[in-house]
PDB file of C-alpha atoms and ligand atoms in Angstrom:
ATOM      1  CA  MET A   1       0.112  -0.105   0.007  1.00 75.00           C
ATOM      2  CA  ASN A   2       1.450   3.391  -1.061  1.00 86.00           C
ATOM      3  CA  PRO A   3       0.980   6.730   0.754  1.00 92.00           C
ATOM      4  CA  ILE A   4      -1.401   9.428  -0.033  1.00 95.00           C
ATOM      5  CA  LEU A   5       0.088  12.748  -1.069  1.00 97.00           C
ATOM      6  CA  ILE A   6      -1.596  16.137  -0.089  1.00 98.00           C
ATOM      7  CA  VAL A   7      -0.517  19.063  -2.480  1.00 97.00           C
ATOM      8  CA  GLU A   8      -1.617  22.227  -0.910  1.00 97.00           C
ATOM      9  CA  ASP A   9       0.091  25.576  -0.380  1.00 96.00           C
ATOM     10  CA  GLU A  10      -2.145  26.726   2.480  1.00 96.00           C
ATOM     11  CA  GLN A  11      -0.913  25.346   5.609  1.00 96.00           C
ATOM     12  CA  PRO A  12      -4.218  25.379   7.709  1.00 95.00           C
ATOM     13  CA  ILE A  13      -5.845  23.516   4.884  1.00 95.00           C
ATOM     14  CA  ARG A  14      -3.101  21.088   4.524  1.00 96.00           C
ATOM     15  CA  GLU A  15      -3.274  20.495   8.227  1.00 94.00           C
ATOM     16  CA  LEU A  16      -7.058  20.043   8.046  1.00 95.00           C
ATOM     17  CA  ILE A  17      -6.919  17.498   5.166  1.00 96.00           C
ATOM     18  CA  ARG A  18      -4.150  15.597   6.922  1.00 93.00           C
ATOM     19  CA  LEU A  19      -6.406  15.387  10.152  1.00 91.00           C
ATOM     20  CA  VAL A  20      -9.612  14.495   8.309  1.00 92.00           C
ATOM     21  CA  LEU A  21      -7.729  11.513   6.571  1.00 91.00           C
ATOM     22  CA  LYS A  22      -6.169  10.379   9.582  1.00 84.00           C
ATOM     23  CA  PRO A  23      -8.879   7.712  10.295  1.00 79.00           C
ATOM     24  CA  LEU A  24      -7.949   6.001   6.932  1.00 82.00           C
ATOM     25  CA  GLY A  25      -4.864   4.722   8.697  1.00 77.00           C
ATOM     26  CA  ARG A  26      -2.803   5.481   5.668  1.00 83.00           C
ATOM     27  CA  GLN A  27       0.687   7.057   5.218  1.00 87.00           C
ATOM     28  CA  LEU A  28       0.163  10.710   4.367  1.00 93.00           C
ATOM     29  CA  GLU A  29       2.852  12.853   2.722  1.00 96.00           C
ATOM     30  CA  THR A  30       2.507  16.662   2.119  1.00 97.00           C
ATOM     31  CA  ALA A  31       3.813  19.148  -0.389  1.00 97.00           C
ATOM     32  CA  ALA A  32       3.478  22.934  -0.143  1.00 97.00           C
ATOM     33  CA  ASP A  33       4.416  23.758  -3.654  1.00 96.00           C
ATOM     34  CA  GLY A  34       4.241  22.428  -7.192  1.00 95.00           C
ATOM     35  CA  ILE A  35       8.069  21.880  -7.322  1.00 95.00           C
ATOM     36  CA  ALA A  36       8.114  19.858  -4.160  1.00 96.00           C
ATOM     37  CA  ALA A  37       5.426  17.923  -5.311  1.00 96.00           C
ATOM     38  CA  SER A  38       6.787  17.295  -8.638  1.00 94.00           C
ATOM     39  CA  ARG A  39      10.015  15.882  -6.909  1.00 95.00           C
ATOM     40  CA  LEU A  40       8.059  13.644  -4.554  1.00 95.00           C
ATOM     41  CA  LEU A  41       6.148  12.107  -7.499  1.00 94.00           C
ATOM     42  CA  ASP A  42       9.389  11.373  -9.490  1.00 92.00           C
ATOM     43  CA  GLY A  43      10.717   9.355  -6.429  1.00 90.00           C
ATOM     44  CA  GLN A  44       7.626   7.850  -5.115  1.00 91.00           C
ATOM     45  CA  VAL A  45       4.555   5.948  -6.238  1.00 90.00           C
ATOM     46  CA  TYR A  46       1.436   7.311  -4.807  1.00 94.00           C
ATOM     47  CA  ASP A  47      -2.126   5.651  -4.263  1.00 92.00           C
ATOM     48  CA  LEU A  48      -3.738   8.973  -4.445  1.00 96.00           C
ATOM     49  CA  VAL A  49      -2.827  12.616  -4.900  1.00 97.00           C
ATOM     50  CA  LEU A  50      -5.037  15.552  -3.571  1.00 97.00           C
ATOM     51  CA  LEU A  51      -3.982  18.294  -5.788  1.00 97.00           C
ATOM     52  CA  ASP A  52      -4.615  22.059  -5.202  1.00 95.00           C
ATOM     53  CA  VAL A  53      -5.085  23.809  -8.466  1.00 93.00           C
ATOM     54  CA  MET A  54      -3.394  27.266  -7.395  1.00 92.00           C
ATOM     55  CA  LEU A  55       0.086  26.549  -6.252  1.00 93.00           C
ATOM     56  CA  PRO A  56       3.307  28.512  -6.257  1.00 92.00           C
ATOM     57  CA  GLY A  57       5.901  27.046  -8.656  1.00 89.00           C
ATOM     58  CA  ILE A  58       4.089  24.641 -10.718  1.00 92.00           C
ATOM     59  CA  ASP A  59       0.399  24.719 -10.676  1.00 93.00           C
ATOM     60  CA  GLY A  60      -1.847  21.721 -10.376  1.00 93.00           C
ATOM     61  CA  PHE A  61      -2.843  21.598 -14.044  1.00 93.00           C
ATOM     62  CA  THR A  62       0.796  21.482 -15.085  1.00 94.00           C
ATOM     63  CA  LEU A  63       1.412  18.668 -12.769  1.00 94.00           C
ATOM     64  CA  MET A  64      -1.359  16.541 -14.299  1.00 93.00           C
ATOM     65  CA  PRO A  65       0.337  14.860 -17.267  1.00 91.00           C
ATOM     66  CA  GLN A  66       3.059  13.553 -14.714  1.00 89.00           C
ATOM     67  CA  LEU A  67       0.164  12.004 -12.784  1.00 91.00           C
ATOM     68  CA  VAL A  68      -1.852  10.752 -15.513  1.00 88.00           C
ATOM     69  CA  ASP A  69       1.315   8.978 -17.188  1.00 85.00           C
ATOM     70  CA  SER A  70       2.122   7.286 -13.849  1.00 85.00           C
ATOM     71  CA  GLY A  71      -1.745   6.233 -13.489  1.00 86.00           C
ATOM     72  CA  THR A  72      -1.885   7.970  -9.930  1.00 92.00           C
ATOM     73  CA  PRO A  73      -5.522   8.669  -9.022  1.00 94.00           C
ATOM     74  CA  VAL A  74      -6.111  12.569  -8.548  1.00 96.00           C
ATOM     75  CA  ILE A  75      -8.574  14.402  -6.759  1.00 96.00           C
ATOM     76  CA  PHE A  76      -8.638  18.213  -7.551  1.00 94.00           C
ATOM     77  CA  LEU A  77      -8.904  20.818  -4.802  1.00 92.00           C
ATOM     78  CA  THR A  78     -10.668  23.807  -6.410  1.00 89.00           C
ATOM     79  CA  ALA A  79     -11.877  27.052  -4.974  1.00 84.00           C
ATOM     80  CA  LYS A  80     -15.620  27.891  -4.726  1.00 75.00           C
ATOM     81  CA  GLY A  81     -16.962  29.113  -8.034  1.00 75.00           C
ATOM     82  CA  ALA A  82     -14.201  28.077 -10.051  1.00 79.00           C
ATOM     83  CA  VAL A  83     -16.371  25.712 -12.192  1.00 82.00           C
ATOM     84  CA  ALA A  84     -14.147  26.153 -15.361  1.00 85.00           C
ATOM     85  CA  ASP A  85     -11.195  24.638 -13.056  1.00 85.00           C
ATOM     86  CA  ARG A  86     -13.333  21.616 -12.066  1.00 84.00           C
ATOM     87  CA  VAL A  87     -14.251  20.951 -15.856  1.00 86.00           C
ATOM     88  CA  ARG A  88     -10.734  21.335 -16.896  1.00 87.00           C
ATOM     89  CA  GLY A  89      -9.420  19.131 -14.055  1.00 86.00           C
ATOM     90  CA  LEU A  90     -11.600  16.331 -15.037  1.00 87.00           C
ATOM     91  CA  ARG A  91     -11.096  16.662 -18.630  1.00 89.00           C
ATOM     92  CA  MET A  92      -7.410  16.166 -17.741  1.00 89.00           C
ATOM     93  CA  GLY A  93      -8.150  12.951 -16.144  1.00 89.00           C
ATOM     94  CA  ALA A  94      -8.770  13.702 -12.713  1.00 92.00           C
ATOM     95  CA  ASP A  95     -11.019  11.166 -10.735  1.00 93.00           C
ATOM     96  CA  ASP A  96     -13.024  13.515  -8.770  1.00 94.00           C
ATOM     97  CA  TYR A  97     -12.846  17.014  -7.187  1.00 93.00           C
ATOM     98  CA  ILE A  98     -13.354  18.787  -4.097  1.00 93.00           C
ATOM     99  CA  VAL A  99     -14.665  22.532  -3.680  1.00 92.00           C
ATOM    100  CA  LYS A 100     -13.086  24.497  -0.922  1.00 91.00           C
ATOM    101  CA  PRO A 101     -14.080  25.043   1.760  1.00 91.00           C
ATOM    102  CA  PHE A 102     -15.345  21.490   1.909  1.00 92.00           C
ATOM    103  CA  GLU A 103     -16.965  19.381   4.533  1.00 92.00           C
ATOM    104  CA  PRO A 104     -14.754  17.166   6.348  1.00 91.00           C
ATOM    105  CA  ALA A 105     -17.181  14.135   6.133  1.00 89.00           C
ATOM    106  CA  GLU A 106     -17.426  14.746   2.286  1.00 92.00           C
ATOM    107  CA  LEU A 107     -13.666  15.074   1.755  1.00 94.00           C
ATOM    108  CA  LEU A 108     -13.311  11.599   3.563  1.00 91.00           C
ATOM    109  CA  ALA A 109     -16.038  10.010   1.671  1.00 90.00           C
ATOM    110  CA  ARG A 110     -14.857  11.075  -1.736  1.00 93.00           C
ATOM    111  CA  VAL A 111     -11.153  10.004  -0.860  1.00 94.00           C
ATOM    112  CA  GLU A 112     -12.552   6.565   0.037  1.00 88.00           C
ATOM    113  CA  GLY A 113     -14.634   6.502  -2.971  1.00 88.00           C
ATOM    114  CA  VAL A 114     -11.620   7.083  -5.316  1.00 92.00           C
ATOM    115  CA  LEU A 115      -9.524   4.618  -3.465  1.00 89.00           C
ATOM    116  CA  ARG A 116     -12.184   1.923  -3.795  1.00 81.00           C
ATOM    117  CA  ARG A 117     -13.065   2.721  -7.422  1.00 83.00           C
ATOM    118  CA  THR A 118      -9.527   2.296  -8.198  1.00 82.00           C
ATOM    119  CA  GLY A 119      -8.788  -0.548  -6.164  1.00 76.00           C
ATOM    120  CA  ARG A 120      -6.248   1.059  -3.952  1.00 80.00           C
ATOM    121  CA  GLY A 121      -8.003   0.642  -0.753  1.00 70.00           C
ATOM    122  CA  SER A 122     -10.384  -1.981   0.819  1.00 59.00           C
ATOM    123  CA  HIS A 123     -13.478  -0.668   2.016  1.00 64.00           C
ATOM    124  CA  ILE A 124     -13.653  -3.122   4.934  1.00 80.00           C
ATOM    125  CA  LEU A 125     -10.482  -4.024   6.689  1.00 85.00           C
ATOM    126  CA  ARG A 126     -10.298  -7.634   8.316  1.00 87.00           C
ATOM    127  CA  ALA A 127      -7.852  -9.333  10.657  1.00 93.00           C
ATOM    128  CA  PHE A 128      -8.445 -12.637  12.448  1.00 93.00           C
ATOM    129  CA  ASP A 129     -12.135 -12.553  13.624  1.00 92.00           C
ATOM    130  CA  VAL A 130     -12.275  -8.548  13.342  1.00 95.00           C
ATOM    131  CA  GLU A 131     -13.828  -6.410  10.661  1.00 92.00           C
ATOM    132  CA  VAL A 132     -13.206  -2.567  10.643  1.00 90.00           C
ATOM    133  CA  GLU A 133     -15.262  -0.235   8.531  1.00 84.00           C
ATOM    134  CA  PRO A 134     -13.004   3.047   8.271  1.00 77.00           C
ATOM    135  CA  VAL A 135     -15.564   5.467   7.122  1.00 69.00           C
ATOM    136  CA  SER A 136     -18.286   4.731   9.834  1.00 74.00           C
ATOM    137  CA  ARG A 137     -15.596   3.860  12.347  1.00 83.00           C
ATOM    138  CA  THR A 138     -17.265   0.534  13.323  1.00 89.00           C
ATOM    139  CA  VAL A 139     -15.676  -2.387  14.500  1.00 95.00           C
ATOM    140  CA  THR A 140     -17.218  -5.930  14.823  1.00 95.00           C
ATOM    141  CA  GLN A 141     -15.814  -9.199  16.281  1.00 96.00           C
ATOM    142  CA  ASN A 142     -17.380 -12.481  15.009  1.00 92.00           C
ATOM    143  CA  GLY A 143     -20.235 -10.049  13.977  1.00 87.00           C
ATOM    144  CA  ARG A 144     -20.562  -8.487  17.377  1.00 94.00           C
ATOM    145  CA  PRO A 145     -20.014  -4.730  17.673  1.00 94.00           C
ATOM    146  CA  VAL A 146     -16.811  -3.586  19.701  1.00 96.00           C
ATOM    147  CA  SER A 147     -16.645  -0.210  21.418  1.00 96.00           C
ATOM    148  CA  LEU A 148     -13.383   1.482  20.817  1.00 96.00           C
ATOM    149  CA  ALA A 149     -12.128   4.841  21.852  1.00 94.00           C
ATOM    150  CA  PRO A 150     -11.064   6.943  18.869  1.00 90.00           C
ATOM    151  CA  ARG A 151      -7.460   6.635  19.472  1.00 91.00           C
ATOM    152  CA  GLU A 152      -7.752   2.769  19.951  1.00 95.00           C
ATOM    153  CA  PHE A 153      -9.742   2.768  16.755  1.00 93.00           C
ATOM    154  CA  ASP A 154      -6.944   4.659  14.782  1.00 90.00           C
ATOM    155  CA  LEU A 155      -4.304   2.468  16.228  1.00 94.00           C
ATOM    156  CA  LEU A 156      -6.160  -0.596  15.125  1.00 95.00           C
ATOM    157  CA  VAL A 157      -6.600   0.460  11.564  1.00 91.00           C
ATOM    158  CA  CYS A 158      -2.926   1.557  11.494  1.00 91.00           C
ATOM    159  CA  LEU A 159      -1.943  -2.059  12.689  1.00 94.00           C
ATOM    160  CA  ILE A 160      -4.205  -3.860  10.516  1.00 92.00           C
ATOM    161  CA  ARG A 161      -3.151  -1.838   7.258  1.00 85.00           C
ATOM    162  CA  ASN A 162       0.518  -2.764   8.179  1.00 88.00           C
ATOM    163  CA  ARG A 163      -0.138  -6.229   9.204  1.00 91.00           C
ATOM    164  CA  GLY A 164       2.945  -8.158   9.459  1.00 93.00           C
ATOM    165  CA  ILE A 165       5.272  -5.197   9.607  1.00 92.00           C
ATOM    166  CA  VAL A 166       6.834  -3.773  12.881  1.00 95.00           C
ATOM    167  CA  LEU A 167       5.578  -0.076  13.393  1.00 94.00           C
ATOM    168  CA  HIS A 168       8.126   1.857  15.012  1.00 94.00           C
ATOM    169  CA  ARG A 169       6.848   3.912  18.120  1.00 91.00           C
ATOM    170  CA  ASP A 170       7.506   7.414  16.257  1.00 88.00           C
ATOM    171  CA  VAL A 171       5.377   6.234  13.164  1.00 88.00           C
ATOM    172  CA  LEU A 172       2.497   5.007  15.569  1.00 90.00           C
ATOM    173  CA  TYR A 173       2.651   8.597  17.212  1.00 87.00           C
ATOM    174  CA  GLU A 174       2.758  10.543  13.986  1.00 83.00           C
ATOM    175  CA  ARG A 175      -0.117   8.425  12.386  1.00 84.00           C
ATOM    176  CA  VAL A 176      -2.307   8.189  15.399  1.00 88.00           C
ATOM    177  CA  TRP A 177      -1.504  11.160  17.507  1.00 85.00           C
ATOM    178  CA  GLY A 178      -0.577  13.300  14.432  1.00 78.00           C
ATOM    179  CA  GLY A 179       2.874  13.741  15.973  1.00 67.00           C
ATOM    180  CA  GLU A 180       1.808  15.822  18.945  1.00 66.00           C
ATOM    181  CA  SER A 181       5.191  16.357  20.841  1.00 60.00           C
ATOM    182  CA  GLU A 182       3.570  16.511  24.251  1.00 65.00           C
ATOM    183  CA  THR A 183       2.004  13.059  23.937  1.00 62.00           C
ATOM    184  CA  ASP A 184       3.305  10.887  26.853  1.00 70.00           C
ATOM    185  CA  THR A 185       5.197   7.934  25.526  1.00 73.00           C
ATOM    186  CA  ARG A 186       3.066   5.761  27.839  1.00 87.00           C
ATOM    187  CA  VAL A 187      -0.068   6.638  26.148  1.00 91.00           C
ATOM    188  CA  LEU A 188       0.798   4.358  23.230  1.00 92.00           C
ATOM    189  CA  ASP A 189       1.402   1.448  25.446  1.00 94.00           C
ATOM    190  CA  LEU A 190      -1.653   2.103  27.215  1.00 94.00           C
ATOM    191  CA  ASN A 191      -3.804   2.103  24.025  1.00 96.00           C
ATOM    192  CA  ILE A 192      -2.123  -1.091  22.823  1.00 97.00           C
ATOM    193  CA  GLN A 193      -3.038  -2.824  26.237  1.00 97.00           C
ATOM    194  CA  ARG A 194      -6.597  -1.630  25.916  1.00 97.00           C
ATOM    195  CA  LEU A 195      -6.822  -3.108  22.411  1.00 97.00           C
ATOM    196  CA  ARG A 196      -5.211  -6.303  23.330  1.00 97.00           C
ATOM    197  CA  LYS A 197      -7.748  -6.494  26.005  1.00 97.00           C
ATOM    198  CA  LYS A 198     -10.807  -5.492  24.313  1.00 97.00           C
ATOM    199  CA  LEU A 199     -10.217  -7.644  21.312  1.00 97.00           C
ATOM    200  CA  HIS A 200      -8.569 -10.568  23.148  1.00 96.00           C
ATOM    201  CA  TRP A 201      -5.581 -10.099  20.983  1.00 96.00           C
ATOM    202  CA  ALA A 202      -2.847 -10.526  23.597  1.00 95.00           C
ATOM    203  CA  ASP A 203      -1.118 -12.971  21.260  1.00 95.00           C
ATOM    204  CA  HIS A 204      -1.746 -11.226  18.041  1.00 97.00           C
ATOM    205  CA  ILE A 205      -0.241  -7.784  18.684  1.00 97.00           C
ATOM    206  CA  LYS A 206       3.341  -8.458  19.018  1.00 97.00           C
ATOM    207  CA  THR A 207       5.844  -6.118  21.032  1.00 96.00           C
ATOM    208  CA  ALA A 208       9.116  -5.509  19.355  1.00 95.00           C
ATOM    209  CA  TYR A 209      11.156  -4.665  22.346  1.00 92.00           C
ATOM    210  CA  ARG A 210      12.329  -1.023  22.283  1.00 89.00           C
ATOM    211  CA  ILE A 211      10.957  -0.576  18.620  1.00 94.00           C
ATOM    212  CA  GLY A 212       7.309  -0.754  18.376  1.00 95.00           C
ATOM    213  CA  TYR A 213       4.418  -3.119  17.726  1.00 96.00           C
ATOM    214  CA  MET A 214       3.193  -5.462  14.964  1.00 96.00           C
ATOM    215  CA  LEU A 215      -0.094  -7.131  14.233  1.00 97.00           C
ATOM    216  CA  GLU A 216       0.937 -10.803  13.494  1.00 95.00           C
ATOM    217  CA  GLY A 217       0.157 -12.153   9.898  1.00 89.00           C
ATOM    218  CA  ALA A 218       1.373 -11.896   6.367  1.00 77.00           C
ATOM    219  CA  PRO A 219       1.876  -8.231   5.094  1.00 66.00           C
TER     220      PRO A 219
HETATM  221 CA1   CA B 301      -3.848  27.179  -3.398  1.00 73.63          CA
END
């Protein structure tokens, strides 16, 4: 599974998108201008790019051929009222567009929709006897609902999406807590303990001593 790239020059919007997409449990990367985006696209495959039209350096339209050539799904971010931009973006091969300012729930649903349609994300995540639905944030075990706190949920999604891979503590903090520097390091261990208990997964969530955690199974 490849990361999602957010290309947006306005820092508050970039951070908002990052926050809204966090429940997906996917690796998120950001670029603040077209040149930085183009460089990232040269070196890395992305499952989806959220692309702002108006960017310093190289604009969104100019980046499109590079994305279309590599077969990367694109969602355009356009300003309210810029109908011509939307049409142009779709004609150039974008998979969808979002009008700013956007509703967080709509953004998440559209991103899920494009990932699903392009076969780059599974709607329902499964591991052992647990099923997780990332958009509605529901968890069931053997068909019975399991109640998880928001961070426990995010942590579970992250572990399942990276099954069989040891996730470094720093990576888990970054993806679940968004890199909040003041987060107590015990918070992660505490949430892992609760997950193990609630799901009876004491054996399934492995501790990599001094490194991090891993959900057992094939990647
Ligand atoms: Ca912009």
